[in-house]
mmCIF file of C-alpha atoms in Angstrom:
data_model
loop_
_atom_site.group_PDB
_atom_site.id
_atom_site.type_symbol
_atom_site.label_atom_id
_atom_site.label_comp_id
_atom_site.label_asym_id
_atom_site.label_seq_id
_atom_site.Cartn_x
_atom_site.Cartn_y
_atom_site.Cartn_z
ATOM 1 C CA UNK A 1193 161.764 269.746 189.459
ATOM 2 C CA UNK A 1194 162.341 272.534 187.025
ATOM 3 C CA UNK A 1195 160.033 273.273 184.429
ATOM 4 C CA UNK A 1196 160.636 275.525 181.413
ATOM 5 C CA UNK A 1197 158.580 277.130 178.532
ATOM 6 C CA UNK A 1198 159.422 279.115 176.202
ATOM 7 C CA UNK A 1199 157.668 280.706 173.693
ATOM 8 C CA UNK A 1200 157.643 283.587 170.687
ATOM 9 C CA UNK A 1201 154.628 285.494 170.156
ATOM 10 C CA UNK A 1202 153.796 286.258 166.617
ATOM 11 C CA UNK A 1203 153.859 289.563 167.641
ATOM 12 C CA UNK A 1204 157.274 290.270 169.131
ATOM 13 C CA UNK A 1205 161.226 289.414 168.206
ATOM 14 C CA UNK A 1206 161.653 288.839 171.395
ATOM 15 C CA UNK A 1207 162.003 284.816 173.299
ATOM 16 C CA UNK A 1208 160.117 284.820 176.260
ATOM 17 C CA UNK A 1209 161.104 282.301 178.929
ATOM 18 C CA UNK A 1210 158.975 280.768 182.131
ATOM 19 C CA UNK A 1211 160.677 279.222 184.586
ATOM 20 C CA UNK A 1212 158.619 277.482 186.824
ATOM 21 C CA UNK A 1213 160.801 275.725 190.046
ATOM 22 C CA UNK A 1214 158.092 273.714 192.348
ATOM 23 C CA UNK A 1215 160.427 272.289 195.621
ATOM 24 C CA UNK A 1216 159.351 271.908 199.289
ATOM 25 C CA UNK A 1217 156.089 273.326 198.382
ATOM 26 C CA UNK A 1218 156.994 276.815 196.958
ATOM 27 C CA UNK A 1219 156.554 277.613 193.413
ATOM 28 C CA UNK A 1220 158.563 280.198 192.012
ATOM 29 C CA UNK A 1221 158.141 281.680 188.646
ATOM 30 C CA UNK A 1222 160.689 283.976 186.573
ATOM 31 C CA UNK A 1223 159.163 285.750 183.643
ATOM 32 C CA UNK A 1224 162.082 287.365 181.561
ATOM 33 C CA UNK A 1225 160.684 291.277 180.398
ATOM 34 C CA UNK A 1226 160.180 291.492 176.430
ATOM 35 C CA UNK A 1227 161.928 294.406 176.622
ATOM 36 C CA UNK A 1228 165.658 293.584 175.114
ATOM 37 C CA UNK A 1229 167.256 296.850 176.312
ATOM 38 C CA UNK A 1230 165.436 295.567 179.913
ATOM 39 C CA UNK A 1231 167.123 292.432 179.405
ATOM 40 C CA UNK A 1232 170.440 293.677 178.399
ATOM 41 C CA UNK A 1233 170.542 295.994 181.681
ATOM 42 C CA UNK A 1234 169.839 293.396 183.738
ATOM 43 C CA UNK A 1235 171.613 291.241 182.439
ATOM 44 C CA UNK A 1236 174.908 293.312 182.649
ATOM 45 C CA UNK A 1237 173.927 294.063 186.194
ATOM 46 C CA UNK A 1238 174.067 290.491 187.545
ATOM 47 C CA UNK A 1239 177.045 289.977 185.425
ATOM 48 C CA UNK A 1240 178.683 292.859 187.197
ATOM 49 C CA UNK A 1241 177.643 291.834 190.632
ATOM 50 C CA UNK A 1242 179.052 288.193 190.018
ATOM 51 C CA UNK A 1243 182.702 289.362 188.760
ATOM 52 C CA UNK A 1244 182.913 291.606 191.576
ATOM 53 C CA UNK A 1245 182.336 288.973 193.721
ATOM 54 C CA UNK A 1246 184.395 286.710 192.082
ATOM 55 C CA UNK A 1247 187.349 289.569 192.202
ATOM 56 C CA UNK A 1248 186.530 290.145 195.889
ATOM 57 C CA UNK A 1249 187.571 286.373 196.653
ATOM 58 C CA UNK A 1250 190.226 286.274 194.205
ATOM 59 C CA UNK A 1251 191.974 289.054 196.330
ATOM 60 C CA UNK A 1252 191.686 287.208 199.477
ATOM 61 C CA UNK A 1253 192.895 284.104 198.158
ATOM 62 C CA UNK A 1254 195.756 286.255 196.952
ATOM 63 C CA UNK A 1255 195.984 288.427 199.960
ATOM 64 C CA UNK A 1256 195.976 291.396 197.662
ATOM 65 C CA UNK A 1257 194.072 294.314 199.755
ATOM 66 C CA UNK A 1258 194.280 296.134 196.691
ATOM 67 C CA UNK A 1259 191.773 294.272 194.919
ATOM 68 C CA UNK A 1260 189.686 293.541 197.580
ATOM 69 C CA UNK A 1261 189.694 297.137 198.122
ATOM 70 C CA UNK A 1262 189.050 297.523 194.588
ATOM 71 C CA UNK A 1263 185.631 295.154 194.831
ATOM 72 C CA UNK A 1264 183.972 298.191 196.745
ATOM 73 C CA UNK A 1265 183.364 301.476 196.420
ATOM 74 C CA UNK A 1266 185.178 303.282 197.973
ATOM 75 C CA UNK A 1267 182.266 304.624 200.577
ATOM 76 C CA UNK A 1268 180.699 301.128 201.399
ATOM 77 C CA UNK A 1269 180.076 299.937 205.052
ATOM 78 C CA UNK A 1270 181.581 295.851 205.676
ATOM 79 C CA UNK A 1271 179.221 294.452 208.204
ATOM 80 C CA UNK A 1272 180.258 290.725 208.516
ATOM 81 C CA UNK A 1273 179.981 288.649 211.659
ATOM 82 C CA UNK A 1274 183.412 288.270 213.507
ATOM 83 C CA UNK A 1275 183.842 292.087 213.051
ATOM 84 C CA UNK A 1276 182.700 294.166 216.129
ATOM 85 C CA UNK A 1277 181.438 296.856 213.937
ATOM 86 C CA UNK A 1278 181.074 297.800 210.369
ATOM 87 C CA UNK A 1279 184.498 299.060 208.663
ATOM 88 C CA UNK A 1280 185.424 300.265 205.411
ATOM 89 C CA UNK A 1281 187.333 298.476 202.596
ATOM 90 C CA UNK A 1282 190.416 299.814 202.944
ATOM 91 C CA UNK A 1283 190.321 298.903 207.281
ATOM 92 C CA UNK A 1284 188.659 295.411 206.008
ATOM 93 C CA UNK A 1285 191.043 294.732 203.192
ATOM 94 C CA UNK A 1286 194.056 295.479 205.226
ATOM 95 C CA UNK A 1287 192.906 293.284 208.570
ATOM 96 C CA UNK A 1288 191.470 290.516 206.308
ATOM 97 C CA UNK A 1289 195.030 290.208 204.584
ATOM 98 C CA UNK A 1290 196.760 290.345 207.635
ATOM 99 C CA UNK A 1291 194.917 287.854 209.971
ATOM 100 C CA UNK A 1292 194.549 285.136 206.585
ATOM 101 C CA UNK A 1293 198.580 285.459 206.004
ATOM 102 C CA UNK A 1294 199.158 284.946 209.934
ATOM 103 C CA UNK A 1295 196.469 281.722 209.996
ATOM 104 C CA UNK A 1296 196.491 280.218 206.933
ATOM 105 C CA UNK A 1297 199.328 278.391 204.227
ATOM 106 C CA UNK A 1298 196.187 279.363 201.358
ATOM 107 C CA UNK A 1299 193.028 279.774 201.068
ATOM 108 C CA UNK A 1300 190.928 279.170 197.800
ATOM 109 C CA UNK A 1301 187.266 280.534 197.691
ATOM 110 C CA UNK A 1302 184.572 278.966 195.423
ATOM 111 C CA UNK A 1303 181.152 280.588 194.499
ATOM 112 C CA UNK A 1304 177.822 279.027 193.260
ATOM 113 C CA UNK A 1305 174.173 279.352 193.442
ATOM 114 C CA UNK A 1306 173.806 282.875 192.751
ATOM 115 C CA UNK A 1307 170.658 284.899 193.427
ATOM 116 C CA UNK A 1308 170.776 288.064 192.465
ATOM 117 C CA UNK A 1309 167.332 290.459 192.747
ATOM 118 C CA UNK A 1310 167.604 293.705 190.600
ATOM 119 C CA UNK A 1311 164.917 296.429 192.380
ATOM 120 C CA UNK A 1312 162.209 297.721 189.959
ATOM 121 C CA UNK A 1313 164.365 301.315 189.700
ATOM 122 C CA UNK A 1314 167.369 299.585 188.409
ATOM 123 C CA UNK A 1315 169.882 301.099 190.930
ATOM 124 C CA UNK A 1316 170.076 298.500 193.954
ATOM 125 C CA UNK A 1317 169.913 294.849 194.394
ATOM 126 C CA UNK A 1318 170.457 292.383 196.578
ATOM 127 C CA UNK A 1319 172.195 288.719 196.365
ATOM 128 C CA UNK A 1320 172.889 286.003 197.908
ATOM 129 C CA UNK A 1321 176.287 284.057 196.572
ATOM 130 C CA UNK A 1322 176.717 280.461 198.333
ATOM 131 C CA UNK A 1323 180.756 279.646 198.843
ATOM 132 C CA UNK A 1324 183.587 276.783 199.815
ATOM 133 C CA UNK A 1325 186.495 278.050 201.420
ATOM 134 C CA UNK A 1326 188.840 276.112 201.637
ATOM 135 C CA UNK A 1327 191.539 277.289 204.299
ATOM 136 C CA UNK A 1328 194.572 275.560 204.601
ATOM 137 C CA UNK A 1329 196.888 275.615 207.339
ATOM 138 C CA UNK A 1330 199.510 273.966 209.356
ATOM 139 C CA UNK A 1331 198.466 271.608 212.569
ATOM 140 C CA UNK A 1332 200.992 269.680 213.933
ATOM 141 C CA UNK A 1333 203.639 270.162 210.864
ATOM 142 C CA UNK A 1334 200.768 268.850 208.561
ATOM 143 C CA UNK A 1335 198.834 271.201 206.159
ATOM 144 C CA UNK A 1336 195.074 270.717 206.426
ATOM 145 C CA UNK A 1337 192.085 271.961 205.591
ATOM 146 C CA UNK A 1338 190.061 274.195 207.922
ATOM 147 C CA UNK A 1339 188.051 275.268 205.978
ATOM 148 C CA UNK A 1340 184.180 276.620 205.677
ATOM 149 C CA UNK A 1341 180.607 276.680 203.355
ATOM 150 C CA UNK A 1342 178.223 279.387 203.960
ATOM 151 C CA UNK A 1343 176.132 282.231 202.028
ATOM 152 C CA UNK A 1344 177.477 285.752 201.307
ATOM 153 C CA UNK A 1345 174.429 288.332 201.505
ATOM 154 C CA UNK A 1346 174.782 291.374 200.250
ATOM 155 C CA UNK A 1347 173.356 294.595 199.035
ATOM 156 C CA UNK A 1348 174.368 296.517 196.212
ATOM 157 C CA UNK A 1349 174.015 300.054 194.429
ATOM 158 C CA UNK A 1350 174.989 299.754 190.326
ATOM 159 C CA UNK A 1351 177.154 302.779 189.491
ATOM 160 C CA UNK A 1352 176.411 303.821 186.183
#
Protein backbone atom coordinates (compact mmCIF):
# COMPACT_ATOMS: atom_id res chain seq x y z
CA UNK A 1 0.00 0.00 0.00
CA UNK A 2 1.17 3.49 -0.72
CA UNK A 3 0.27 6.23 1.35
CA UNK A 4 0.68 9.93 0.53
CA UNK A 5 0.40 13.36 2.35
CA UNK A 6 0.96 16.32 1.35
CA UNK A 7 0.88 19.40 2.90
CA UNK A 8 1.78 23.46 2.73
CA UNK A 9 2.90 25.10 5.74
CA UNK A 10 1.65 28.57 6.24
CA UNK A 11 5.01 29.42 6.39
CA UNK A 12 6.65 28.29 3.16
CA UNK A 13 5.75 28.37 -0.88
CA UNK A 14 6.95 25.33 -1.02
CA UNK A 15 4.53 21.59 -1.31
CA UNK A 16 5.91 19.20 0.85
CA UNK A 17 5.22 15.55 0.05
CA UNK A 18 5.39 12.17 2.43
CA UNK A 19 5.48 9.16 0.92
CA UNK A 20 4.99 6.48 3.13
CA UNK A 21 5.33 2.68 1.21
CA UNK A 22 4.58 -0.15 4.07
CA UNK A 23 5.24 -3.83 2.02
CA UNK A 24 6.73 -7.08 3.43
CA UNK A 25 7.21 -5.35 6.63
CA UNK A 26 9.52 -2.38 5.71
CA UNK A 27 8.34 1.08 5.83
CA UNK A 28 9.98 3.49 3.78
CA UNK A 29 9.47 7.15 3.92
CA UNK A 30 10.56 9.94 1.26
CA UNK A 31 10.44 13.46 2.55
CA UNK A 32 10.97 15.88 -0.50
CA UNK A 33 13.60 19.01 0.91
CA UNK A 34 11.69 22.53 1.03
CA UNK A 35 14.41 23.77 -0.60
CA UNK A 36 13.23 24.38 -4.48
CA UNK A 37 16.76 24.95 -5.84
CA UNK A 38 17.38 21.34 -3.72
CA UNK A 39 14.58 20.03 -5.56
CA UNK A 40 15.38 21.31 -8.91
CA UNK A 41 19.06 19.72 -8.62
CA UNK A 42 17.85 16.66 -7.80
CA UNK A 43 15.49 16.53 -9.77
CA UNK A 44 17.62 17.21 -12.95
CA UNK A 45 20.01 14.65 -11.61
CA UNK A 46 17.68 11.63 -11.73
CA UNK A 47 16.38 12.97 -14.92
CA UNK A 48 19.88 12.86 -16.28
CA UNK A 49 20.70 9.47 -14.94
CA UNK A 50 17.39 8.00 -16.53
CA UNK A 51 18.03 9.44 -20.24
CA UNK A 52 21.41 8.20 -20.10
CA UNK A 53 20.23 5.04 -19.41
CA UNK A 54 17.61 5.12 -21.69
CA UNK A 55 20.35 6.31 -24.52
CA UNK A 56 22.68 3.53 -23.33
CA UNK A 57 19.94 0.84 -24.41
CA UNK A 58 18.80 2.70 -27.30
CA UNK A 59 22.41 2.22 -28.74
CA UNK A 60 22.43 -1.40 -28.20
CA UNK A 61 19.20 -1.97 -29.64
CA UNK A 62 20.64 -0.01 -32.53
CA UNK A 63 24.06 -1.46 -32.39
CA UNK A 64 25.41 2.05 -32.51
CA UNK A 65 28.83 1.91 -30.31
CA UNK A 66 28.81 5.46 -30.76
CA UNK A 67 26.11 6.16 -28.50
CA UNK A 68 26.70 3.65 -26.19
CA UNK A 69 30.04 5.07 -26.02
CA UNK A 70 28.50 8.31 -25.71
CA UNK A 71 26.33 7.10 -22.37
CA UNK A 72 29.78 7.16 -20.43
CA UNK A 73 32.36 9.19 -19.75
CA UNK A 74 34.85 8.69 -21.34
CA UNK A 75 37.11 7.37 -18.15
CA UNK A 76 34.43 4.95 -16.62
CA UNK A 77 35.25 1.26 -15.69
CA UNK A 78 32.20 -1.50 -17.26
CA UNK A 79 32.13 -4.22 -14.71
CA UNK A 80 29.19 -6.50 -15.84
CA UNK A 81 29.02 -10.24 -15.32
CA UNK A 82 29.93 -12.23 -18.57
CA UNK A 83 32.98 -9.88 -18.91
CA UNK A 84 36.25 -11.34 -17.41
CA UNK A 85 37.32 -7.99 -16.28
CA UNK A 86 36.25 -4.44 -16.23
CA UNK A 87 36.71 -2.56 -19.76
CA UNK A 88 36.14 0.78 -20.96
CA UNK A 89 33.31 2.11 -23.19
CA UNK A 90 34.87 2.31 -26.18
CA UNK A 91 36.33 -1.85 -25.69
CA UNK A 92 32.56 -2.48 -24.28
CA UNK A 93 30.72 -0.59 -26.95
CA UNK A 94 32.64 -2.13 -29.72
CA UNK A 95 32.41 -6.05 -28.33
CA UNK A 96 28.76 -5.47 -27.21
CA UNK A 97 27.89 -4.40 -30.93
CA UNK A 98 29.72 -7.04 -32.35
CA UNK A 99 28.66 -10.20 -30.37
CA UNK A 100 24.56 -8.71 -30.43
CA UNK A 101 24.86 -8.32 -34.48
CA UNK A 102 26.50 -11.97 -34.69
CA UNK A 103 23.57 -13.52 -32.12
CA UNK A 104 20.70 -11.70 -32.49
CA UNK A 105 17.97 -10.54 -35.63
CA UNK A 106 17.07 -7.38 -32.76
CA UNK A 107 17.02 -6.71 -29.63
CA UNK A 108 14.65 -4.11 -27.88
CA UNK A 109 15.47 -3.06 -24.20
CA UNK A 110 12.75 -1.77 -21.80
CA UNK A 111 13.38 0.08 -18.43
CA UNK A 112 11.15 0.54 -15.29
CA UNK A 113 11.23 0.80 -11.63
CA UNK A 114 13.85 3.25 -11.22
CA UNK A 115 15.67 3.94 -7.95
CA UNK A 116 17.89 6.40 -8.06
CA UNK A 117 19.80 7.63 -4.53
CA UNK A 118 21.48 11.13 -4.90
CA UNK A 119 24.51 11.22 -1.96
CA UNK A 120 24.15 14.13 0.54
CA UNK A 121 27.25 16.08 -1.51
CA UNK A 122 25.35 16.08 -4.68
CA UNK A 123 28.14 14.56 -6.89
CA UNK A 124 27.50 10.62 -6.87
CA UNK A 125 24.60 8.35 -6.79
CA UNK A 126 23.67 5.17 -7.20
CA UNK A 127 20.57 3.33 -9.07
CA UNK A 128 19.11 0.55 -9.70
CA UNK A 129 17.03 0.45 -13.27
CA UNK A 130 14.90 -2.95 -13.65
CA UNK A 131 14.79 -4.08 -17.64
CA UNK A 132 13.08 -6.58 -20.46
CA UNK A 133 15.22 -7.48 -23.15
CA UNK A 134 13.86 -8.83 -25.53
CA UNK A 135 16.45 -10.66 -27.92
CA UNK A 136 15.38 -12.02 -30.96
CA UNK A 137 17.02 -14.47 -33.00
CA UNK A 138 16.86 -17.22 -35.46
CA UNK A 139 16.43 -21.12 -34.19
CA UNK A 140 15.69 -23.45 -36.63
CA UNK A 141 14.73 -20.76 -39.55
CA UNK A 142 12.19 -19.29 -36.96
CA UNK A 143 12.80 -15.90 -35.19
CA UNK A 144 12.23 -16.13 -31.44
CA UNK A 145 12.62 -14.57 -28.51
CA UNK A 146 15.57 -15.26 -26.20
CA UNK A 147 15.32 -12.91 -24.35
CA UNK A 148 16.01 -11.69 -20.48
CA UNK A 149 14.58 -9.45 -17.16
CA UNK A 150 17.01 -8.40 -14.63
CA UNK A 151 18.27 -5.13 -12.65
CA UNK A 152 21.01 -2.77 -13.94
CA UNK A 153 23.07 -1.40 -10.80
CA UNK A 154 25.05 1.23 -11.18
CA UNK A 155 27.05 4.04 -9.77
CA UNK A 156 27.31 7.38 -10.99
CA UNK A 157 29.38 10.76 -10.69
CA UNK A 158 27.08 14.03 -12.07
CA UNK A 159 29.40 16.18 -14.20
CA UNK A 160 28.52 19.58 -13.75
Amino acid sequence: KVFAHSTRPAASPYLVVVLVCVGAGVIESLLLSWSSAKISRELASTEQIRLFATLYCRGIDRLNPQLIENSFVEDAQIDVPNLAETVSPKRFAAEATSLLSKRFVATQHLLSNHIIRLADDGKTAVSEISFKAYHWQKVDGEVVDAGSIGRYLDRWRLCP
